[in-house]
Amino acid sequence: MSNISPTRSTRPTTTSIFDVVRQAQQQQNLSPMMSSYLNRYENDNDKLFLENFEEVAQKHEKRRQKIKKDEEMENEKMPPEYRITFGEKPEGITSKEYELLYIETLYTIKHKIGTTTSTHSEGENDLYSYAQEAFGLLAGDHQRLLNKASEEKPPILILNIEIVEAKDLEAKDANGFSDPYCMLGIVPEVKTFGLRQQTSATGVSSDEEGSSDSKLGFMKRLKSFRKSTIRRSQGREKTVSTTSTSPQNNCSLRDKLPAKYIQTTDVKKATLNPIWMEKFRFNIESSKTETFHLDIWDHDDEFSVFEAARKLNQVQGFKGLNRYFKQIAQSARTNSNESSNVDDFLGSVNLKIDEIPSTGIDKWFSLEGRSENSKVHGQIHVRASLATREDRGVSEEDNWTDIKQHVELLQIFIDHELKRFKGETTKWSGTLSRDAETILHQHAIQGDITDIQRKMCRWIAYSKKHLERTLTHKLLLSITEQLEQAWQPTSLSRDESDMLREGFTLFINHCFKQLAKLRELFPAANRTAMERLEQLLTIVAKLHSMEVFRYCCPFQNSLQHELSLIITAGTMEWFDRMVTNITKPRLRSDEDILRNTSELVYVLIADAHSAVKYYNPIFESTVKLAFYHISFKKIDAKLMNIIIKALEEELGEQIYQSPLKLFENIEPDSADITAFAFAAEQTSLSLFELYLTLNELSKYKIYVNESHRSNLKINQYYMYFGVALKKWLSIARNKLLHRIEYFLDKDQVETSLSATTNNKFTSSSLDISNCFTQMTQFWRRLAWPDILGSIVYLIKMTEDSANATRLYAILMEEKLNAKKFYDTNDLSFYTQELSLTVNNIERIRESFKALPIELSYDKLLVAAEKFHPIAVVDEYRKKIETTVAICSQDITDRIYRILSKVITNMEMELKQYLFHIVEAPEASNAQDTIQPLFTFLDNQLLPYTEYLIRQNVTRLLELIWAVLIDQVLCEVEDVTSPKSIASYTRLLRALDGLVDYFNNETHYLSKDMLKTEKYRLVKKLLKYQSIDTQSLIKLYYQEKVQEQDRANSSNQSDLGKLYCRAYYHAKEETLYIEIISCKKLRPCDSNGLSDPYVELQLCPNFLYPHIEKQQTTVIKKTLNPQFNEKFEFRLTEKECNLSGGIVHFIVMDHDLMWSNDFEGEAFLEIWKITGINNDNRAIDELKQIELALTHPKVVRSRIIEILEQRTTDKVAVDFVRRRRETENQ
């Protein structure tokens, strides 16, 4: 370091940035307005261009945070009314139809059937009141219409019976089973026959003659009646009338089977658990007096039963039917005597008509016997329900009018319940009042409306009412599920299916139109709105998955297809509206165009956030669709066309150029500065804001399906900002250079104000470091997606930052030099100024050095290796690292150069203190001789340790240490003034003391930094100078052994190798050495060969004066001689263990005419030879030793040089002479 010149550094004359701008102003004849703008720019020192960028980035971040805040606010809002009337409101009924419906309702109430259950209302007056209120009629109108209803003919009561199955019947056949069948009918209770109610649970009975005290009463005998008809197909309904007594009807009955009155099921062979599932239908004359009766028989003889049943044709009226029942009973008794083929009785069931509830019966009945003593067992499953039929001359099965009336009645009651409901219609549960449910229930059973028809009517009524007054989709979903559970392919007629299809179509179209306005009707983040949307999609998906929907609407497209079209159309309509609203007026400037374009992208970001966080999960879970994928895929191209058009208006055709192409066109600084000064700071910021918004929006592309993701145009958004980025970097560079000059001027004022304080930096270094930090923030905010392009821009930023760092260091040094720093010998006045200078420079160097790391260049390069050739990436890496390394080293050298001025003023005094140490009297204490040097260093370093940062203190100490080592080395190598061994010893101790001094807690210079190559040389030389000649000669041989070991380990032996074995025989006190061979010797003769032999000698001579040199025979003309000769040396074990003992091998080339040539030498330490440590192996068992041959000239020997200075020491003189002779061979 002492070689660094203290002369002042120079640089080319620099021109102020403002001078450049003014020159551009003069060249371009700028207008006065632009000139005033330039002056404003020159005086505007409060803000940096990159700070404005950070403000834009912060604004962007706030907009992102606002999305989350808007979510919270939206969640607290009431959701909008999400029903929109799209013109599909169902047509209402006319006034006449309204009155007829009311009359039908009153007629239904007046002719209630069945017993009332707990879920229904019993009083007629309550039902009349509810109907009047629901229909909204005055008392007079109500009474008028009630009179009309009363004039109507009463309906005919119908009993519907379904025989389901039986179980655990009695076995009557030999096979352990029975062949059961059922005989069932209606038994009237006629007073003229003396029918009376029995106390038994089995029902009514009558004796044969009508007497009440007869042993076998009439009904008791008829508790069982024989099967009376041919079997009909399973499941077919059969009807019996107990009301027709006219002759005409009797004549028709004679032409039919008797089963018109008594119905039978099919016979189920060989079972005790028969399953019939057969339905029957009976007309009822009086529900208060008639009883349903059922017998189960085991079938044996069909013919006898059939013949007996034929007599039923002669029966007229219920009186005749009762007589016939008696005849059937008697026939059964008679046949039992004549033949064994009779039907065995298995049990019976009686059910009074007036005990059947309006909701019907569905239960298991226990079978009863003929009498209390009869033993039967088993159960039968029967379903019974009541209905009516009006005598209007139409088919019993034609209830189409009733179904339409039921739908209309439901809608009227729903309207009425909604009017009575206090809350929002969307919170209504859909539950009707007891009165409404009672009327609807009676209307359904009286109209013989089946369960599936009821659920169909309920779905149609509620779904149509939803089009007028919004109901909750949860309610509609529940009704839909009920419809799905009840429907079967043959359960509805064609008219009913058409009605249901109309309801489905109206509702689905309504839902689709709501989804088309999804963003307005179902705002994201609103919990209630999201629940409604999920319910809507759930019910739509449910409908499309239902068999009844597919049956009624066979040509409906798939739900995914329909929804995709709806989402696409709705999104495009919304996007066009947003574009129109945001950019509709002709804007005043390019900044407004860019700003409003950014605003449009912000809207899309918020929409993307809503889609991903709210809409996507709902659509995927309900209808298996990715909402954002469908919506964004369609607006992607239109958005990018708007972006490109806006950028073209601002930047022109350059937006299509690549980064490498852009940097080929290098514009002068003045162009960039002028562009900034006059144009377009706000435009640049607007461009940056637009870039940030697009960068944010592009992150949502991961939610587009992977197969379509690569085709999105937004993937390439950054490509159109290359020219803008180049401008940003160039302008930032020039403003950074301006800030350097500005802050350095400001430093003067601040330094003078704070001269009394202990500041280690000035504000300029902090401000410029902050500039680098802003560059890092800018780059991170930028997040340039193109990896290779990012590297190009990063290299540009690194080079610009390196130039700015150099400029700062140059200007700082020039400021110091302007105060005549390099021209003075008294630095006390400049201590703080110098410290601040180098501290500031070091801070900027550290900031610059960390810049590429902060910019994550290494990660960028690693990522680039995946897509680009490694050679190209390595070239970029080398360029970045080289730029950083060169600049960092330049700045470090400048710091050392400035600090070296301090050392220059200290050098003379340091030399004097070292001289006093060397020349001190022999009796002087080493610590006393070195203490003055320590005191001097403390005094000199004290102010610098106070002002310098640690890194620069370390550098200053390095410089002082380097000077001290140089001076000590000069003292050691000075041959003109010989010194005593005591002087060298004192100097060696002083060197150790200096190491401790620089390594203490105050100076914290590490030992690694102190123990440099030069230090180790000085240390070694001082050690050599401080010991006697014999010890020095031993050290010489140790060095030669180490040199030989290095040659062995590196396999770099140009002179060849020698192979031998060595063994010490302790008892014989003999050292045996066998020379085996040499290999790859250097040719010394003209024929390209040599005549080698080997000399052996124990060294040093003063350790083994009585041992003579020995040698092998000469092997002619070879470079790989084989000697295989053994030599003996008489040595005591003590002599073998002498420190420094060496076997010296010298390989020579024998020459008859001239002196022998030196081939090389090798050394073997005696104490390492086998046998000296009680190893008694034979010499033939020893491994051969490989020794690399060396030459004394290869490595400079400091020991020889020191020994040469000891001219009065005969041992030294003789040793040096012999070694020099060897070197010269």
PDB file of N, CA and C in Angstrom, residues 1152-1207:
ATOM      1  N   LEU A1152      33.502 -38.657 -18.338  1.00  0.00           N
ATOM      2  CA  LEU A1152      34.943 -38.964 -18.342  1.00  0.00           C
ATOM      3  C   LEU A1152      35.786 -37.749 -18.702  1.00  0.00           C
ATOM      4  N   MET A1153      35.306 -36.949 -19.632  1.00  0.00           N
ATOM      5  CA  MET A1153      36.105 -35.847 -20.155  1.00  0.00           C
ATOM      6  C   MET A1153      35.946 -34.588 -19.326  1.00  0.00           C
ATOM      7  N   TRP A1154      34.790 -34.348 -18.853  1.00  0.00           N
ATOM      8  CA  TRP A1154      34.485 -33.104 -18.128  1.00  0.00           C
ATOM      9  C   TRP A1154      34.036 -33.425 -16.712  1.00  0.00           C
ATOM     10  N   SER A1155      33.723 -32.388 -15.987  1.00  0.00           N
ATOM     11  CA  SER A1155      33.243 -32.600 -14.613  1.00  0.00           C
ATOM     12  C   SER A1155      31.856 -33.226 -14.642  1.00  0.00           C
ATOM     13  N   ASN A1156      31.592 -33.959 -13.596  1.00  0.00           N
ATOM     14  CA  ASN A1156      30.275 -34.622 -13.523  1.00  0.00           C
ATOM     15  C   ASN A1156      29.139 -33.585 -13.432  1.00  0.00           C
ATOM     16  N   ASP A1157      27.992 -33.967 -14.044  1.00  0.00           N
ATOM     17  CA  ASP A1157      26.833 -33.057 -14.063  1.00  0.00           C
ATOM     18  C   ASP A1157      25.860 -33.399 -12.927  1.00  0.00           C
ATOM     19  N   PHE A1158      25.276 -32.343 -12.407  1.00  0.00           N
ATOM     20  CA  PHE A1158      24.305 -32.488 -11.308  1.00  0.00           C
ATOM     21  C   PHE A1158      22.920 -32.809 -11.891  1.00  0.00           C
ATOM     22  N   GLU A1159      22.317 -33.944 -11.447  1.00  0.00           N
ATOM     23  CA  GLU A1159      20.975 -34.344 -11.907  1.00  0.00           C
ATOM     24  C   GLU A1159      19.889 -33.864 -10.944  1.00  0.00           C
ATOM     25  N   GLY A1160      20.140 -33.964  -9.671  1.00  0.00           N
ATOM     26  CA  GLY A1160      19.154 -33.568  -8.676  1.00  0.00           C
ATOM     27  C   GLY A1160      19.513 -34.125  -7.316  1.00  0.00           C
ATOM     28  N   GLU A1161      18.803 -33.659  -6.313  1.00  0.00           N
ATOM     29  CA  GLU A1161      19.071 -34.119  -4.953  1.00  0.00           C
ATOM     30  C   GLU A1161      17.763 -34.430  -4.247  1.00  0.00           C
ATOM     31  N   ALA A1162      17.885 -35.280  -3.198  1.00  0.00           N
ATOM     32  CA  ALA A1162      16.714 -35.658  -2.397  1.00  0.00           C
ATOM     33  C   ALA A1162      17.145 -35.760  -0.955  1.00  0.00           C
ATOM     34  N   PHE A1163      16.167 -35.664  -0.055  1.00  0.00           N
ATOM     35  CA  PHE A1163      16.451 -35.640   1.376  1.00  0.00           C
ATOM     36  C   PHE A1163      15.494 -36.582   2.091  1.00  0.00           C
ATOM     37  N   LEU A1164      16.056 -37.292   3.116  1.00  0.00           N
ATOM     38  CA  LEU A1164      15.259 -38.217   3.913  1.00  0.00           C
ATOM     39  C   LEU A1164      15.591 -37.986   5.374  1.00  0.00           C
ATOM     40  N   GLU A1165      14.567 -37.624   6.169  1.00  0.00           N
ATOM     41  CA  GLU A1165      14.772 -37.367   7.588  1.00  0.00           C
ATOM     42  C   GLU A1165      15.061 -38.681   8.313  1.00  0.00           C
ATOM     43  N   ILE A1166      16.161 -38.721   9.066  1.00  0.00           N
ATOM     44  CA  ILE A1166      16.620 -39.958   9.704  1.00  0.00           C
ATOM     45  C   ILE A1166      15.642 -40.435  10.768  1.00  0.00           C
ATOM     46  N   TRP A1167      15.049 -39.528  11.524  1.00  0.00           N
ATOM     47  CA  TRP A1167      14.189 -39.938  12.652  1.00  0.00           C
ATOM     48  C   TRP A1167      12.912 -40.635  12.175  1.00  0.00           C
ATOM     49  N   LYS A1168      12.582 -40.505  10.860  1.00  0.00           N
ATOM     50  CA  LYS A1168      11.395 -41.157  10.322  1.00  0.00           C
ATOM     51  C   LYS A1168      11.677 -42.554   9.771  1.00  0.00           C
ATOM     52  N   ILE A1169      12.971 -42.959   9.762  1.00  0.00           N
ATOM     53  CA  ILE A1169      13.336 -44.252   9.174  1.00  0.00           C
ATOM     54  C   ILE A1169      12.860 -45.384  10.071  1.00  0.00           C
ATOM     55  N   THR A1170      12.368 -46.445   9.445  1.00  0.00           N
ATOM     56  CA  THR A1170      11.874 -47.614  10.168  1.00  0.00           C
ATOM     57  C   THR A1170      12.988 -48.248  10.991  1.00  0.00           C
ATOM     58  N   GLY A1171      12.650 -48.668  12.207  1.00  0.00           N
ATOM     59  CA  GLY A1171      13.616 -49.323  13.089  1.00  0.00           C
ATOM     60  C   GLY A1171      14.085 -48.434  14.204  1.00  0.00           C
ATOM     61  N   ILE A1172      14.019 -47.169  13.986  1.00  0.00           N
ATOM     62  CA  ILE A1172      14.467 -46.261  15.041  1.00  0.00           C
ATOM     63  C   ILE A1172      13.467 -46.284  16.186  1.00  0.00           C
ATOM     64  N   ASN A1173      12.230 -46.597  15.862  1.00  0.00           N
ATOM     65  CA  ASN A1173      11.188 -46.676  16.884  1.00  0.00           C
ATOM     66  C   ASN A1173      10.843 -48.132  17.198  1.00  0.00           C
ATOM     67  N   ASN A1174      11.904 -48.996  17.289  1.00  0.00           N
ATOM     68  CA  ASN A1174      11.764 -50.407  17.671  1.00  0.00           C
ATOM     69  C   ASN A1174      10.908 -51.195  16.679  1.00  0.00           C
ATOM     70  N   ASP A1175      10.977 -50.901  15.428  1.00  0.00           N
ATOM     71  CA  ASP A1175      10.324 -51.684  14.373  1.00  0.00           C
ATOM     72  C   ASP A1175      11.363 -52.624  13.794  1.00  0.00           C
ATOM     73  N   ASN A1176      11.241 -53.933  14.039  1.00  0.00           N
ATOM     74  CA  ASN A1176      12.278 -54.888  13.695  1.00  0.00           C
ATOM     75  C   ASN A1176      12.013 -55.656  12.406  1.00  0.00           C
ATOM     76  N   ARG A1177      11.261 -55.096  11.507  1.00  0.00           N
ATOM     77  CA  ARG A1177      11.014 -55.798  10.250  1.00  0.00           C
ATOM     78  C   ARG A1177      12.281 -55.893   9.417  1.00  0.00           C
ATOM     79  N   ALA A1178      12.333 -56.987   8.622  1.00  0.00           N
ATOM     80  CA  ALA A1178      13.481 -57.159   7.720  1.00  0.00           C
ATOM     81  C   ALA A1178      13.446 -56.099   6.639  1.00  0.00           C
ATOM     82  N   ILE A1179      14.584 -55.762   6.093  1.00  0.00           N
ATOM     83  CA  ILE A1179      14.656 -54.680   5.105  1.00  0.00           C
ATOM     84  C   ILE A1179      13.934 -55.043   3.820  1.00  0.00           C
ATOM     85  N   ASP A1180      13.907 -56.404   3.501  1.00  0.00           N
ATOM     86  CA  ASP A1180      13.222 -56.813   2.269  1.00  0.00           C
ATOM     87  C   ASP A1180      11.712 -56.625   2.351  1.00  0.00           C
ATOM     88  N   GLU A1181      11.178 -56.535   3.581  1.00  0.00           N
ATOM     89  CA  GLU A1181       9.731 -56.384   3.767  1.00  0.00           C
ATOM     90  C   GLU A1181       9.296 -54.923   3.759  1.00  0.00           C
ATOM     91  N   LEU A1182      10.270 -54.004   3.702  1.00  0.00           N
ATOM     92  CA  LEU A1182       9.934 -52.585   3.772  1.00  0.00           C
ATOM     93  C   LEU A1182       9.423 -52.078   2.434  1.00  0.00           C
ATOM     94  N   LYS A1183       8.516 -51.137   2.488  1.00  0.00           N
ATOM     95  CA  LYS A1183       8.038 -50.500   1.270  1.00  0.00           C
ATOM     96  C   LYS A1183       9.089 -49.517   0.784  1.00  0.00           C
ATOM     97  N   GLN A1184       9.171 -49.402  -0.542  1.00  0.00           N
ATOM     98  CA  GLN A1184      10.141 -48.461  -1.090  1.00  0.00           C
ATOM     99  C   GLN A1184       9.660 -47.033  -0.891  1.00  0.00           C
ATOM    100  N   ILE A1185      10.622 -46.154  -0.759  1.00  0.00           N
ATOM    101  CA  ILE A1185      10.344 -44.741  -0.503  1.00  0.00           C
ATOM    102  C   ILE A1185      10.559 -43.974  -1.806  1.00  0.00           C
ATOM    103  N   GLU A1186       9.570 -43.146  -2.157  1.00  0.00           N
ATOM    104  CA  GLU A1186       9.649 -42.342  -3.379  1.00  0.00           C
ATOM    105  C   GLU A1186      10.021 -40.920  -3.006  1.00  0.00           C
ATOM    106  N   LEU A1187      11.117 -40.419  -3.603  1.00  0.00           N
ATOM    107  CA  LEU A1187      11.611 -39.077  -3.296  1.00  0.00           C
ATOM    108  C   LEU A1187      11.745 -38.293  -4.599  1.00  0.00           C
ATOM    109  N   ALA A1188      11.109 -37.138  -4.638  1.00  0.00           N
ATOM    110  CA  ALA A1188      11.223 -36.281  -5.827  1.00  0.00           C
ATOM    111  C   ALA A1188      12.555 -35.547  -5.800  1.00  0.00           C
ATOM    112  N   LEU A1189      13.212 -35.501  -6.940  1.00  0.00           N
ATOM    113  CA  LEU A1189      14.488 -34.803  -7.046  1.00  0.00           C
ATOM    114  C   LEU A1189      14.249 -33.315  -7.216  1.00  0.00           C
ATOM    115  N   THR A1190      15.062 -32.514  -6.527  1.00  0.00           N
ATOM    116  CA  THR A1190      14.948 -31.060  -6.602  1.00  0.00           C
ATOM    117  C   THR A1190      16.288 -30.461  -6.949  1.00  0.00           C
ATOM    118  N   HIS A1191      16.281 -29.157  -7.227  1.00  0.00           N
ATOM    119  CA  HIS A1191      17.514 -28.425  -7.535  1.00  0.00           C
ATOM    120  C   HIS A1191      17.564 -27.212  -6.627  1.00  0.00           C
ATOM    121  N   PRO A1192      18.697 -26.881  -6.050  1.00  0.00           N
ATOM    122  CA  PRO A1192      18.782 -25.760  -5.111  1.00  0.00           C
ATOM    123  C   PRO A1192      18.461 -24.408  -5.735  1.00  0.00           C
ATOM    124  N   LYS A1193      18.546 -24.299  -7.042  1.00  0.00           N
ATOM    125  CA  LYS A1193      18.270 -23.022  -7.679  1.00  0.00           C
ATOM    126  C   LYS A1193      16.772 -22.745  -7.834  1.00  0.00           C
ATOM    127  N   VAL A1194      15.952 -23.748  -7.708  1.00  0.00           N
ATOM    128  CA  VAL A1194      14.514 -23.594  -7.990  1.00  0.00           C
ATOM    129  C   VAL A1194      13.874 -22.606  -7.030  1.00  0.00           C
ATOM    130  N   VAL A1195      14.168 -22.700  -5.765  1.00  0.00           N
ATOM    131  CA  VAL A1195      13.588 -21.835  -4.739  1.00  0.00           C
ATOM    132  C   VAL A1195      14.688 -21.018  -4.096  1.00  0.00           C
ATOM    133  N   ARG A1196      14.437 -19.717  -4.034  1.00  0.00           N
ATOM    134  CA  ARG A1196      15.406 -18.827  -3.390  1.00  0.00           C
ATOM    135  C   ARG A1196      15.496 -19.167  -1.910  1.00  0.00           C
ATOM    136  N   SER A1197      16.682 -19.302  -1.413  1.00  0.00           N
ATOM    137  CA  SER A1197      16.891 -19.650  -0.009  1.00  0.00           C
ATOM    138  C   SER A1197      17.350 -18.421   0.766  1.00  0.00           C
ATOM    139  N   ARG A1198      16.480 -17.920   1.630  1.00  0.00           N
ATOM    140  CA  ARG A1198      16.832 -16.781   2.491  1.00  0.00           C
ATOM    141  C   ARG A1198      17.895 -17.182   3.515  1.00  0.00           C
ATOM    142  N   ILE A1199      17.869 -18.491   3.879  1.00  0.00           N
ATOM    143  CA  ILE A1199      18.857 -18.953   4.870  1.00  0.00           C
ATOM    144  C   ILE A1199      20.268 -18.849   4.300  1.00  0.00           C
ATOM    145  N   ILE A1200      20.424 -19.243   3.050  1.00  0.00           N
ATOM    146  CA  ILE A1200      21.749 -19.132   2.426  1.00  0.00           C
ATOM    147  C   ILE A1200      22.183 -17.685   2.378  1.00  0.00           C
ATOM    148  N   GLU A1201      21.219 -16.782   2.071  1.00  0.00           N
ATOM    149  CA  GLU A1201      21.573 -15.358   2.009  1.00  0.00           C
ATOM    150  C   GLU A1201      22.000 -14.840   3.374  1.00  0.00           C
ATOM    151  N   ILE A1202      21.298 -15.291   4.426  1.00  0.00           N
ATOM    152  CA  ILE A1202      21.679 -14.851   5.773  1.00  0.00           C
ATOM    153  C   ILE A1202      23.035 -15.439   6.174  1.00  0.00           C
ATOM    154  N   LEU A1203      23.229 -16.697   5.848  1.00  0.00           N
ATOM    155  CA  LEU A1203      24.510 -17.318   6.199  1.00  0.00           C
ATOM    156  C   LEU A1203      25.668 -16.651   5.451  1.00  0.00           C
ATOM    157  N   GLU A1204      25.396 -16.180   4.258  1.00  0.00           N
ATOM    158  CA  GLU A1204      26.453 -15.478   3.504  1.00  0.00           C
ATOM    159  C   GLU A1204      26.905 -14.214   4.217  1.00  0.00           C
ATOM    160  N   GLN A1205      25.999 -13.610   5.002  1.00  0.00           N
ATOM    161  CA  GLN A1205      26.365 -12.383   5.717  1.00  0.00           C
ATOM    162  C   GLN A1205      27.260 -12.675   6.925  1.00  0.00           C
ATOM    163  N   ARG A1206      27.314 -13.945   7.363  1.00  0.00           N
ATOM    164  CA  ARG A1206      28.138 -14.307   8.527  1.00  0.00           C
ATOM    165  C   ARG A1206      29.534 -14.732   8.044  1.00  0.00           C
ATOM    166  N   THR A1207      30.239 -13.783   7.596  1.00  0.00           N
ATOM    167  CA  THR A1207      31.564 -14.048   6.985  1.00  0.00           C
ATOM    168  C   THR A1207      32.603 -14.467   8.003  1.00  0.00           C
TER     169      THR A1207
END
